[in-house]
mmCIF file of C-alpha atoms in Angstrom:
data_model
loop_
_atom_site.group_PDB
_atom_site.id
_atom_site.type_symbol
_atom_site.label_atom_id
_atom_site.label_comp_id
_atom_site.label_asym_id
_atom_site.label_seq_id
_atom_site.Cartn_x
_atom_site.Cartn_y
_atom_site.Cartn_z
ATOM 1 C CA UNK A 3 6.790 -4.074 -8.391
ATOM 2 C CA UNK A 4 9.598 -4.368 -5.216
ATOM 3 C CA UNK A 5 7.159 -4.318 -2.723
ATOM 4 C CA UNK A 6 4.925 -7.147 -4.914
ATOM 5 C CA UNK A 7 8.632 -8.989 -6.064
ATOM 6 C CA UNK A 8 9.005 -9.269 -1.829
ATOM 7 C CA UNK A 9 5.942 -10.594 -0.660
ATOM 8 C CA UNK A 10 5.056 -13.004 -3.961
ATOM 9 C CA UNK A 11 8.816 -14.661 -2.806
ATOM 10 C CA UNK A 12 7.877 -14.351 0.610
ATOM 11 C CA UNK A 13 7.884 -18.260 1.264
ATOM 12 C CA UNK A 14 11.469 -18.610 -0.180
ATOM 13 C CA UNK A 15 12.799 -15.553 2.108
ATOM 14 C CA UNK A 16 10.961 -17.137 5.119
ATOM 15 C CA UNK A 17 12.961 -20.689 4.454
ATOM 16 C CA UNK A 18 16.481 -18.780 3.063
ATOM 17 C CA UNK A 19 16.163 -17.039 6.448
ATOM 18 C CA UNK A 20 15.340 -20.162 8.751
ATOM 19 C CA UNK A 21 12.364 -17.700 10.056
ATOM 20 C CA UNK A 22 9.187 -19.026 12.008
ATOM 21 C CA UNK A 23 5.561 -17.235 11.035
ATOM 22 C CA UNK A 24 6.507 -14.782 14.027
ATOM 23 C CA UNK A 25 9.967 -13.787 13.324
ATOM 24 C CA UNK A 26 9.077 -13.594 9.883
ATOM 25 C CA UNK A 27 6.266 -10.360 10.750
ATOM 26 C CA UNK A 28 8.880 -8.832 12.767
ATOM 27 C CA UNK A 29 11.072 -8.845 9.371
ATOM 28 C CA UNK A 30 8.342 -7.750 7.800
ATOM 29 C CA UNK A 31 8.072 -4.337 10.176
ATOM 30 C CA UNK A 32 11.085 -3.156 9.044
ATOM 31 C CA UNK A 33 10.051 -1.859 5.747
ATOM 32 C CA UNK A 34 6.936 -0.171 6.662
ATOM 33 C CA UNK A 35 9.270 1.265 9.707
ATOM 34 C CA UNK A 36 11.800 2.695 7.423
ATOM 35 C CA UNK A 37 8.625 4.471 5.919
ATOM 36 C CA UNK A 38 7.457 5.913 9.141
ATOM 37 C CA UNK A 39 10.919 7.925 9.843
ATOM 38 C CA UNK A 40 10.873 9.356 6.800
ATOM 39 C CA UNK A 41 7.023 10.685 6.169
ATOM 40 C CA UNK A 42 7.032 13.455 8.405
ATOM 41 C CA UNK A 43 9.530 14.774 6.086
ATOM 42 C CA UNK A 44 8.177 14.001 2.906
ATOM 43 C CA UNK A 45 5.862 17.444 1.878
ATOM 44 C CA UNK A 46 8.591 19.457 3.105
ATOM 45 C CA UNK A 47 11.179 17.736 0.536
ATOM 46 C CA UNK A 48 8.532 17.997 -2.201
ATOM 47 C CA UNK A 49 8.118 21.703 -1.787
ATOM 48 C CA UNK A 50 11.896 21.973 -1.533
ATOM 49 C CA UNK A 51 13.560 19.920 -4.013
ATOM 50 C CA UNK A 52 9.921 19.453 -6.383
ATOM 51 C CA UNK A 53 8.187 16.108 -6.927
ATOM 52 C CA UNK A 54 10.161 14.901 -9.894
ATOM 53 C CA UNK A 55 13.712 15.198 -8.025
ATOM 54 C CA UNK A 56 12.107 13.798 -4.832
ATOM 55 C CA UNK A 57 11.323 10.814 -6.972
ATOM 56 C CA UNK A 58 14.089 10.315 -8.764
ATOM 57 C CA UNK A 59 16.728 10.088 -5.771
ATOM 58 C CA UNK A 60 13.584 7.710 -3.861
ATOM 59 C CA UNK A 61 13.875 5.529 -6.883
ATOM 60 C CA UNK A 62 17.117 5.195 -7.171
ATOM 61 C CA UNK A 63 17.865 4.211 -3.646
ATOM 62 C CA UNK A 64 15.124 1.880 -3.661
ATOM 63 C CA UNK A 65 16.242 -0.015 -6.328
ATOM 64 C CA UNK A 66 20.139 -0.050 -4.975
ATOM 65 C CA UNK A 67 18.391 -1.256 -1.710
ATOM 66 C CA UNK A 68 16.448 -3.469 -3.351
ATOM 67 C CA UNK A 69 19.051 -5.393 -5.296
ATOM 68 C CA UNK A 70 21.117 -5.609 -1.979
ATOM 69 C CA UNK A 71 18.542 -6.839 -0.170
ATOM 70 C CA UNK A 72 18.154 -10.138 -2.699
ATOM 71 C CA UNK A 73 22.014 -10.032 -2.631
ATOM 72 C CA UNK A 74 21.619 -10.510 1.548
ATOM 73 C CA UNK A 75 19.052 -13.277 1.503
ATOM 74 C CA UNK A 76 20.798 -15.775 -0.917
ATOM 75 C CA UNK A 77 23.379 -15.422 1.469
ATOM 76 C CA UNK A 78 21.778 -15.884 4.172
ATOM 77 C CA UNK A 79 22.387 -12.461 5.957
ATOM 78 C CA UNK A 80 19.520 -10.919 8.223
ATOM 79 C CA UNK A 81 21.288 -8.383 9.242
ATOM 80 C CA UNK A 82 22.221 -6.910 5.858
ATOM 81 C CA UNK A 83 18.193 -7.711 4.833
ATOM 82 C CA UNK A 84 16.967 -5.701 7.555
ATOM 83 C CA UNK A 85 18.887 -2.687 7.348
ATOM 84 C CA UNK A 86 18.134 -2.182 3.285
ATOM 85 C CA UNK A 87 14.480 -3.331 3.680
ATOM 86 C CA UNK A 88 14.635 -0.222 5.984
ATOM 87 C CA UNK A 89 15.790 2.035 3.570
ATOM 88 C CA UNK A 90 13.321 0.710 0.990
ATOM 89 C CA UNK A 91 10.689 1.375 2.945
ATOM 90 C CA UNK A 92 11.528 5.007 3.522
ATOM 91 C CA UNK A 93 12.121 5.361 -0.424
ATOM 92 C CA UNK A 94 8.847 3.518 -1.499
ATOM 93 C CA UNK A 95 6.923 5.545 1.722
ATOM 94 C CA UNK A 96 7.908 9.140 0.117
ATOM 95 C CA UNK A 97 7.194 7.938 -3.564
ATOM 96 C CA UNK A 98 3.797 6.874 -1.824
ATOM 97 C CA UNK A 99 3.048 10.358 -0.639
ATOM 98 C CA UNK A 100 4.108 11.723 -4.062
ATOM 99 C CA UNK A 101 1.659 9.920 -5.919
ATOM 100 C CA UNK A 102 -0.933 10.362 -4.072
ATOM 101 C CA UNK A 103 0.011 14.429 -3.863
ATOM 102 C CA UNK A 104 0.411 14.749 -7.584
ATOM 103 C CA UNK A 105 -2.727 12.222 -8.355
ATOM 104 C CA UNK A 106 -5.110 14.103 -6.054
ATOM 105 C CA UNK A 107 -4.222 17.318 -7.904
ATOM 106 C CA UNK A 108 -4.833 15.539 -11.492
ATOM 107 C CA UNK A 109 -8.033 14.230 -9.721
ATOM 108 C CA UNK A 110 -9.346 17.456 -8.562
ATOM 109 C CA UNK A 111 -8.353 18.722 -11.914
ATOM 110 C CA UNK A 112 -10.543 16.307 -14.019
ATOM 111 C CA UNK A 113 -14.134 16.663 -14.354
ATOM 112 C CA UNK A 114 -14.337 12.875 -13.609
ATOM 113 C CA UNK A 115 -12.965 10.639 -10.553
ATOM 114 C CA UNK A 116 -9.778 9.619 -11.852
ATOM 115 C CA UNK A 117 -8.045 8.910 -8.484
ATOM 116 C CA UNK A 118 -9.011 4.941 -8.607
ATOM 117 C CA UNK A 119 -7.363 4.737 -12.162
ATOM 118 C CA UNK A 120 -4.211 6.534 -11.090
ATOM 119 C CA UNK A 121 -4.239 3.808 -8.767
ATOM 120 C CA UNK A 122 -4.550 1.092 -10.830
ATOM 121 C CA UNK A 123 -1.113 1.600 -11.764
ATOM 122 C CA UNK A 124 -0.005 0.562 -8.561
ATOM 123 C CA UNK A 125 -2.242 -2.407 -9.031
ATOM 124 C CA UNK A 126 -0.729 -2.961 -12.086
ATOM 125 C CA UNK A 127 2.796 -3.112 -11.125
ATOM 126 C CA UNK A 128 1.628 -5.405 -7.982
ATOM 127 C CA UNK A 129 0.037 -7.704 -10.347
ATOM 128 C CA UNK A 130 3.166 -7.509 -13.560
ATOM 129 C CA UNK A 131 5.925 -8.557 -10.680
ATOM 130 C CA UNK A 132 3.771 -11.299 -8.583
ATOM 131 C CA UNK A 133 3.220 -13.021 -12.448
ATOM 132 C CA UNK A 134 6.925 -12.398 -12.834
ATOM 133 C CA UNK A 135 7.598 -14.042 -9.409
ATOM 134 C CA UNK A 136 5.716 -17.205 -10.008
ATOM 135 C CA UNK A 137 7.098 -17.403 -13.722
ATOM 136 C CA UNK A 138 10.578 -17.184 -12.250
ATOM 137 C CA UNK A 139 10.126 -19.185 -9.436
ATOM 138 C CA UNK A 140 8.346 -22.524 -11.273
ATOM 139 C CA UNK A 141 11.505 -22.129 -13.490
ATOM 140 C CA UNK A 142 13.511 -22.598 -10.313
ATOM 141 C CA UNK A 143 15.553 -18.935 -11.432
ATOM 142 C CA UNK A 144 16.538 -17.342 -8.315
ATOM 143 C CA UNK A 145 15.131 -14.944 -5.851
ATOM 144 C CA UNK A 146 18.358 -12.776 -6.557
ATOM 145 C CA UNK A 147 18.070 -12.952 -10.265
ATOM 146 C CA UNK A 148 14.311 -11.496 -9.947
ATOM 147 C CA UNK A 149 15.287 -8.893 -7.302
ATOM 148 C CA UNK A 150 17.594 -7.931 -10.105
ATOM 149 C CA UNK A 151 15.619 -7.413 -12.423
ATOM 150 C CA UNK A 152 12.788 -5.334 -11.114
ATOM 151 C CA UNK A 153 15.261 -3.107 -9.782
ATOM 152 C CA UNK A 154 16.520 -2.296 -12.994
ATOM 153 C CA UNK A 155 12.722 -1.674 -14.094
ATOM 154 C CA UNK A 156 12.738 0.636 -10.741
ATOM 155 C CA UNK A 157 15.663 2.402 -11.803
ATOM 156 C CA UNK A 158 14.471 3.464 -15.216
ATOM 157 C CA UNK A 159 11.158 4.207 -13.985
ATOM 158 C CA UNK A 160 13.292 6.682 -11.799
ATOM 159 C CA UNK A 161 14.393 8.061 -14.828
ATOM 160 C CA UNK A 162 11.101 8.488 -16.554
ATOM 161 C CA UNK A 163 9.769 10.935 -13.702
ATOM 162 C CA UNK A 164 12.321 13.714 -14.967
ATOM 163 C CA UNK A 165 10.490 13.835 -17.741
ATOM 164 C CA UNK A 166 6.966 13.102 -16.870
ATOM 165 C CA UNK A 167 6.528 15.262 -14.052
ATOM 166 C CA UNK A 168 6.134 18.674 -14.376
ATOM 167 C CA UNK A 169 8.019 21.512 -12.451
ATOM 168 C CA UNK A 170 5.760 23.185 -10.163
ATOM 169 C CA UNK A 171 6.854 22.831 -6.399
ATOM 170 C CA UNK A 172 10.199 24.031 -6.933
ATOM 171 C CA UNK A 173 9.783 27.063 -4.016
ATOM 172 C CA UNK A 174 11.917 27.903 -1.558
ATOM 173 C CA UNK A 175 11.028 27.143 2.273
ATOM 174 C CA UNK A 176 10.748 29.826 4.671
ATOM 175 C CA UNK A 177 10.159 30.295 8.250
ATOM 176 C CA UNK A 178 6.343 31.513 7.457
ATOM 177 C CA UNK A 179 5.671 28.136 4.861
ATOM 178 C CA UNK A 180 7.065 25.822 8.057
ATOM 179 C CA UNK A 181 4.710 27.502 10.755
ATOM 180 C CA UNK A 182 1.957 27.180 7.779
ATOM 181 C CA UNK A 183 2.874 23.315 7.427
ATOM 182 C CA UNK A 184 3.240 22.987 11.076
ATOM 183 C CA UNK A 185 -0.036 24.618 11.616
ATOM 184 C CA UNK A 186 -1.902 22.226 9.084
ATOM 185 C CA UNK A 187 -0.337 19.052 9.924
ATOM 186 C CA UNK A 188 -1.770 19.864 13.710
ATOM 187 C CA UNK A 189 -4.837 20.234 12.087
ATOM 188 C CA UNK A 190 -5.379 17.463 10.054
ATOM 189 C CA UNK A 191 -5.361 15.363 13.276
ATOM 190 C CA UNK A 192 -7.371 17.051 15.455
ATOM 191 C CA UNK A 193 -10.591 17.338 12.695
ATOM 192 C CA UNK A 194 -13.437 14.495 13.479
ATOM 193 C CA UNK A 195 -14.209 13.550 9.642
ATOM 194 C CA UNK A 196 -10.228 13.444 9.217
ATOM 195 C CA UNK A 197 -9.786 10.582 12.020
ATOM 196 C CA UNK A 198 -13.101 8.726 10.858
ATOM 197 C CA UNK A 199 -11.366 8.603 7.191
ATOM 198 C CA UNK A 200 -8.321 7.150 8.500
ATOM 199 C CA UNK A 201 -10.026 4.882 10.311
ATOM 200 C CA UNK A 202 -12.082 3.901 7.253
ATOM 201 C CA UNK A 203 -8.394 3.627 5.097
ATOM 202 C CA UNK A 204 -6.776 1.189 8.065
ATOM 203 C CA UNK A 205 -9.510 -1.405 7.117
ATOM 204 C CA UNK A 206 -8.842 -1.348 3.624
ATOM 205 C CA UNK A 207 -5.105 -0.984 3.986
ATOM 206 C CA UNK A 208 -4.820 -3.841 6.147
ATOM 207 C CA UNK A 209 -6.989 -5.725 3.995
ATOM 208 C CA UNK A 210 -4.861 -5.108 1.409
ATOM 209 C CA UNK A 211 -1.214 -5.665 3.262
ATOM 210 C CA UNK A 212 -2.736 -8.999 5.071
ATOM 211 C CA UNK A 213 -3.345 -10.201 1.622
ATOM 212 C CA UNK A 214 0.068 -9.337 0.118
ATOM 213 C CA UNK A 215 2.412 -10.331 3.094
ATOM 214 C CA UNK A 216 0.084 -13.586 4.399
ATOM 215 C CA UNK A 217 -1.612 -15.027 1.625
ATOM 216 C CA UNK A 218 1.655 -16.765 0.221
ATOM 217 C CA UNK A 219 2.443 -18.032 3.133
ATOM 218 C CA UNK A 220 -1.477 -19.644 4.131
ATOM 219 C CA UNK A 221 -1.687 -21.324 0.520
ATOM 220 C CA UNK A 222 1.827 -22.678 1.018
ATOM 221 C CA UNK A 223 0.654 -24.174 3.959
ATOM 222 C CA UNK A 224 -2.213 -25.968 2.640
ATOM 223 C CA UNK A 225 -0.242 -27.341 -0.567
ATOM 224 C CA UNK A 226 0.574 -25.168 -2.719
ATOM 225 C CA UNK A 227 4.158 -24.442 -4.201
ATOM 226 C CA UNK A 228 6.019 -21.419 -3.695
ATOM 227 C CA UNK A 229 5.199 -20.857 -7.259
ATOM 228 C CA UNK A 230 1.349 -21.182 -7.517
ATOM 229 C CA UNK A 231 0.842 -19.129 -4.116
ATOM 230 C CA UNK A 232 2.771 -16.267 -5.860
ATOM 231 C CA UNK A 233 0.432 -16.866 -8.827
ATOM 232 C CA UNK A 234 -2.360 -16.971 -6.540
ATOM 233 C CA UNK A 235 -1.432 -13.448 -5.364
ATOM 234 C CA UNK A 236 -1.358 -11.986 -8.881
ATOM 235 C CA UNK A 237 -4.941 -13.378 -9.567
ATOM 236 C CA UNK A 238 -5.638 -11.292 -6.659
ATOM 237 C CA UNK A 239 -4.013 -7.817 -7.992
ATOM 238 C CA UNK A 240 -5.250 -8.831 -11.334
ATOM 239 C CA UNK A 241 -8.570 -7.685 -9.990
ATOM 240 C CA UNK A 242 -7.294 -4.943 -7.581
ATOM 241 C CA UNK A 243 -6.327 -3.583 -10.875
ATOM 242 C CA UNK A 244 -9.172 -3.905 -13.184
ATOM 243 C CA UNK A 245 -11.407 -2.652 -10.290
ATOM 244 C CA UNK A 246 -9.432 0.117 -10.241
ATOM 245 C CA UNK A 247 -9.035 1.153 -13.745
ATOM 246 C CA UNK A 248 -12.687 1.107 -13.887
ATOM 247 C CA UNK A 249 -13.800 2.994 -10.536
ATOM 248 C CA UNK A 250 -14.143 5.839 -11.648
ATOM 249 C CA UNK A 251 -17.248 5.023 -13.756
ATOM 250 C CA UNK A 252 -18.810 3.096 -10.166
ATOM 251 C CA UNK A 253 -17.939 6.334 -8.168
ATOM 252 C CA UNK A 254 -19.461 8.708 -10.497
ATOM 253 C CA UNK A 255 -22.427 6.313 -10.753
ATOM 254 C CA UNK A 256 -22.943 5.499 -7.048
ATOM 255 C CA UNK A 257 -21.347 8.077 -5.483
ATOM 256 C CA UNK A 258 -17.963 8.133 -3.313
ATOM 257 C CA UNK A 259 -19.753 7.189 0.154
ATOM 258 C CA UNK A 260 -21.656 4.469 -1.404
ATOM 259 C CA UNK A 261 -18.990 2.978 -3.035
ATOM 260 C CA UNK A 262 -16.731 2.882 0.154
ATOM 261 C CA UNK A 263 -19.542 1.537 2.363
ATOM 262 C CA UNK A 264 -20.452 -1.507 -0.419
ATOM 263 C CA UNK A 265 -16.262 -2.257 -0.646
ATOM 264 C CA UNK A 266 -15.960 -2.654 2.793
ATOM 265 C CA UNK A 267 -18.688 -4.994 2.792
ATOM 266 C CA UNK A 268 -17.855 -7.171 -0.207
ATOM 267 C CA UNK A 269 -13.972 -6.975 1.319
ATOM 268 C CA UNK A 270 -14.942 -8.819 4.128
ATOM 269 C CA UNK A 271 -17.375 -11.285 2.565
ATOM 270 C CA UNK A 272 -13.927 -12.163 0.065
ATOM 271 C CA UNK A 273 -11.645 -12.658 3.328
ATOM 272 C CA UNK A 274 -14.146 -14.416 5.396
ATOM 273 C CA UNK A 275 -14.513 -16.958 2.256
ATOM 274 C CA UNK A 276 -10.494 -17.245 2.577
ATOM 275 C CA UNK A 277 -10.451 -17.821 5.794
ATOM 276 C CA UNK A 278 -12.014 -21.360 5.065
ATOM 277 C CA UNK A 279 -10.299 -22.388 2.451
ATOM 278 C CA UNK A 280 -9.703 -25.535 4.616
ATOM 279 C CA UNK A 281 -13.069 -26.621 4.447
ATOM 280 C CA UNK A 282 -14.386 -25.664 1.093
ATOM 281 C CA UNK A 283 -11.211 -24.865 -0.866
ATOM 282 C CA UNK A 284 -12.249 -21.757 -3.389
ATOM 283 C CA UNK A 285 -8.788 -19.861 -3.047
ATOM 284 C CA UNK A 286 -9.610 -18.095 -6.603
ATOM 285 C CA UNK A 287 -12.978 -16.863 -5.909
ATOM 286 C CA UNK A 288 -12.260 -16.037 -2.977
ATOM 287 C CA UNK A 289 -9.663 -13.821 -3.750
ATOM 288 C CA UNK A 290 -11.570 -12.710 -6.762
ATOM 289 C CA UNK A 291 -13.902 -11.265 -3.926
ATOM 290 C CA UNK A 292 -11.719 -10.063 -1.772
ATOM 291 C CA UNK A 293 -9.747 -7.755 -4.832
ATOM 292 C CA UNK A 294 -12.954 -6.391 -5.761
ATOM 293 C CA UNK A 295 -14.002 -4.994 -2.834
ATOM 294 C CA UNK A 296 -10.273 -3.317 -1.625
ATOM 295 C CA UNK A 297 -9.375 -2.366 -4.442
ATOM 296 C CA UNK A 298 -11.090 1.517 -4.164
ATOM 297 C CA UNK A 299 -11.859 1.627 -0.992
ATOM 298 C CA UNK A 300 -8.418 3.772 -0.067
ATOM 299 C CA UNK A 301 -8.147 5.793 -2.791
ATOM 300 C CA UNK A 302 -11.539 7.472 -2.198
ATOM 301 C CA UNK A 303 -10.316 7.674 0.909
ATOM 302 C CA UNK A 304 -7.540 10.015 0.258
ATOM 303 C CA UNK A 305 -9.286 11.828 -2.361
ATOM 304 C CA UNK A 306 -12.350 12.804 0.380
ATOM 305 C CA UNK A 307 -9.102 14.184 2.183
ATOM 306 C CA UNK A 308 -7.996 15.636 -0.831
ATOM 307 C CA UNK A 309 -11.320 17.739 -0.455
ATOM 308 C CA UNK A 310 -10.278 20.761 0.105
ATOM 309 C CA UNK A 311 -7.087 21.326 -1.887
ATOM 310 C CA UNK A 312 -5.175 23.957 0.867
ATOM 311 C CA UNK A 313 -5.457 21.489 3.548
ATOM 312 C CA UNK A 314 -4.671 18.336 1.155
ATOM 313 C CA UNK A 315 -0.859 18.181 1.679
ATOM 314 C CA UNK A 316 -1.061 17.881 5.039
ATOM 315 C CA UNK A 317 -3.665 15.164 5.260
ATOM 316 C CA UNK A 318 -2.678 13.401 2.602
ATOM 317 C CA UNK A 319 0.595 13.285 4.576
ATOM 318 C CA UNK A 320 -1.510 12.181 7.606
ATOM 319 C CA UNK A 321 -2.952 8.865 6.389
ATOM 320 C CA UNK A 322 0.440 7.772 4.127
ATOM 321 C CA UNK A 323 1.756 7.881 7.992
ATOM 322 C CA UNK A 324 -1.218 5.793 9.051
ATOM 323 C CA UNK A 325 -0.505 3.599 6.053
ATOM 324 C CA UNK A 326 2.783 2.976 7.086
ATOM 325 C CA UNK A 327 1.972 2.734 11.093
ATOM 326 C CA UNK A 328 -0.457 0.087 9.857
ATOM 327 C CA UNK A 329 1.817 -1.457 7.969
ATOM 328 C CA UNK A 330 3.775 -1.900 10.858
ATOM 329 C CA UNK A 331 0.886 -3.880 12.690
ATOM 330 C CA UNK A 332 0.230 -6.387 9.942
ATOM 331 C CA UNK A 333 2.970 -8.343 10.066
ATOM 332 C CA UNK A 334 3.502 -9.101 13.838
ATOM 333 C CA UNK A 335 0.300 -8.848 14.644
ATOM 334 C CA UNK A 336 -1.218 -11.307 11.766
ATOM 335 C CA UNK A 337 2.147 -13.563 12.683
ATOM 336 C CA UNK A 338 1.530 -13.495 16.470
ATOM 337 C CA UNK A 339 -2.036 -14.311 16.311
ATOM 338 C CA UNK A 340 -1.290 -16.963 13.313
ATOM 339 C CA UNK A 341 1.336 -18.527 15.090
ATOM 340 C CA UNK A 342 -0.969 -20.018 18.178
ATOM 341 C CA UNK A 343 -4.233 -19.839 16.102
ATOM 342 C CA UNK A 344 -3.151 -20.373 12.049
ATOM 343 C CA UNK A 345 -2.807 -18.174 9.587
ATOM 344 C CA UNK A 346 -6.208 -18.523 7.862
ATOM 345 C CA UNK A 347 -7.517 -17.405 11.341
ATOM 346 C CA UNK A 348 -5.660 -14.685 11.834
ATOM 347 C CA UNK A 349 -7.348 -12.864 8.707
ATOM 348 C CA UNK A 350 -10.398 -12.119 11.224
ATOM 349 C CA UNK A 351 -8.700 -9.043 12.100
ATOM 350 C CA UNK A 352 -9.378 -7.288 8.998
ATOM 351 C CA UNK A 353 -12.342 -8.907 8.936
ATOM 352 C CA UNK A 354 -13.508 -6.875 11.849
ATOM 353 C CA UNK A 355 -12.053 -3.593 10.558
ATOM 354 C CA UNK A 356 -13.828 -3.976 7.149
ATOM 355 C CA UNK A 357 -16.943 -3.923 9.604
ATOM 356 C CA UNK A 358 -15.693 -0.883 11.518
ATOM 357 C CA UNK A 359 -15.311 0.574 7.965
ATOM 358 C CA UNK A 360 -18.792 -0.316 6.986
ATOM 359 C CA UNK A 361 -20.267 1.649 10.209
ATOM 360 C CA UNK A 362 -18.372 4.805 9.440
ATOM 361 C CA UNK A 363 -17.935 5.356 5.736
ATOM 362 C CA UNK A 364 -20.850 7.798 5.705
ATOM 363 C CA UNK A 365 -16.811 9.758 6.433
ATOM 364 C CA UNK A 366 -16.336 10.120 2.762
ATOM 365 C CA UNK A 367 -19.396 12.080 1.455
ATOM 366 C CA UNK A 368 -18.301 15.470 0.433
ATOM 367 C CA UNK A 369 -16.502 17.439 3.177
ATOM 368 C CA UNK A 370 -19.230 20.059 3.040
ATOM 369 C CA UNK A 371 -21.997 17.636 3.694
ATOM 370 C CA UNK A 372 -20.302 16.272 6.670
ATOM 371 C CA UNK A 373 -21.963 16.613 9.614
ATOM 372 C CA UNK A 374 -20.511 16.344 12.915
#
């Protein structure tokens, strides 16, 4: 819901800031950046502190952040909104690797894939705070009032995982369980299927990032309000969610490497429709496409890395640092290239890497039928 809340008001930070396309992907590193620093460190603090403390500090300082943050913009401040868009990204980055910790284990528990529906909750909160954002924004209710708000919801929410999840990490760390971790995190990078997986999750990630961070700001540019380009969004994660919520029923059907190789390819079909919105105008289809097909591409991803479950930590920990290192690229590198070319031009970029995932999702079948 922050991260959704940020880039659904995206157009209002851009003009509160006085920010060109350019200078406003630069702002935009900072968050994934904070989230970089801090995911090295992230399965060490789970095994020290357990998963449910681990989230409840990372949600409380996001929300703090995130209410200062809104408090910075109305005012003006860039300074202040970088530094606490920082520290929100390394709060939301470890709750990242959390979730996708604890859901892999739940996943690898059930007799059925379950991994796309535990992601569907991150679809859904996407989806709950861009319909927020428009709702508040056509009612002319400002971007500090909203930031508010969803921080409160982040706060409780912070609350909630003291009770919802259980105590079983809670060991203590010693010089043998750090040369273990060491060992596998080396690992993780050096193994072929491991890279082509990431590889595979950067197309879908910044498929998925482009979308949240750019598409305000395209529709904007081509008439639409502030408003309906945050509505726009949430038609988008409308369908990221339901595609999610019901992925497990397509996996089990088709298979995990099928349905990673067809997403890619129905991803890029949805952002190459986008991309000419200028000269046959179907924003909503479009998008409709262009959810569909991201919207289970990366969580297969991590659960083929989730595989074998004494090596799952440490990759899991692997690609939430790609995640974020991708992050990174999205918004300079979309705002670079959008700022001499457009920004519905710029989206060829994931294009292209929706095509690179198409070629090497074969990745994803089950470790042990992976073949060098």
């Amino acid at each position: 819901m922050m991260y959704s809340t940020w880039v659904s008001r995206g157009p209002e930070v851009k003009k509160l800031l006085h920010l060109n396309n350019f200078e406003f992907g630069a702002l935009s590193i900072l968050y994934p950046l904070g989230g970089l620093l801090i995911i090295k460190f992230a399965s060490a603090l789970v095994h020290r502190f357990s998963s449910r403390i681990v989230s409840n500090m990372c949600y409380t300082l996001g929300s703090l952040s995130f209410i200062a943050i809104g408090f910075s913009i109305m005012h003006g401040n860039i300074y202040g909104t970088s530094i606490f868009l920082g520290l929100l990204g390394s709060a939301m980055a470890t709750l990242d690797y959390v979730g996708n910790y604890e859901g892999n284990l739940v996943d690898k528990a059930s007799k059925r894939s379950v991994f796309s529906s535990i992601h569907s909750a991150y679809g859904l909160g996407m989806m709950t705070a861009a319909i927020f954002a428009a709702f508040l924004s056509n009612r002319k209710i400002s971007l500090q009032i909203n930031y508010l708000i969803v921080a409160i919801v982040a706060f409780a929410c912070g609350i909630f995982t003291l009770i919802a999840i259980p105590k079983h990490h809670d060991i203590e760390i010693n010089n043998e369980i750090k040369l273990l971790h060491k060992i596998q995190n080396k690992q993780a990078w050096r193994g072929k299927r491991n890279r082509l997986i990431v590889m595979v999750a950067i197309a879908f990630m910044m498929s998925e990032l482009s979308a949240g961070i750019w598409v305000p700001i395209a529709l904007t540019n081509t008439g639409f309000s502030s408003g309906k380009a945050a509505f726009a969004l949430s038609i988008l994660w409308v369908i990221i969610t339901f595609f999610r919520a019901i992925g497990g029923v397509v996996v089990d059907r088709i298979g995990r490497y099928r349905a990673v190789k067809y997403s890619a390819l129905v991803t890029g079909i949805g952002i190459a429709l986008f991309m000419a919105n200028k000269e046959i105008s179907l924003p909503y289809l479009s998008l409709f496409i262009w959810g569909a097909g991201t919207a289970i591409g990366f969580p297969m991803c991590v659960s083929a890395l989730g595989d074998n479950p004494e090596l799952s930590p440490a990759r899991i920990n692997m690609i939430i640092t790609v995640v974020y290192i991708t992050s990174i690229s999205v918004g300079p590198v979309l705002g670079a290239v959008s700022q001499f070319m457009g920004v519905y031009l710029s989206f060829i970029i994931p294009v292209l890497l929706c095509a690179i995932a198409y070629k090497f999702s074969y990745a994803t079948k089950k470790e042990e039928l992976f073949k060098n």
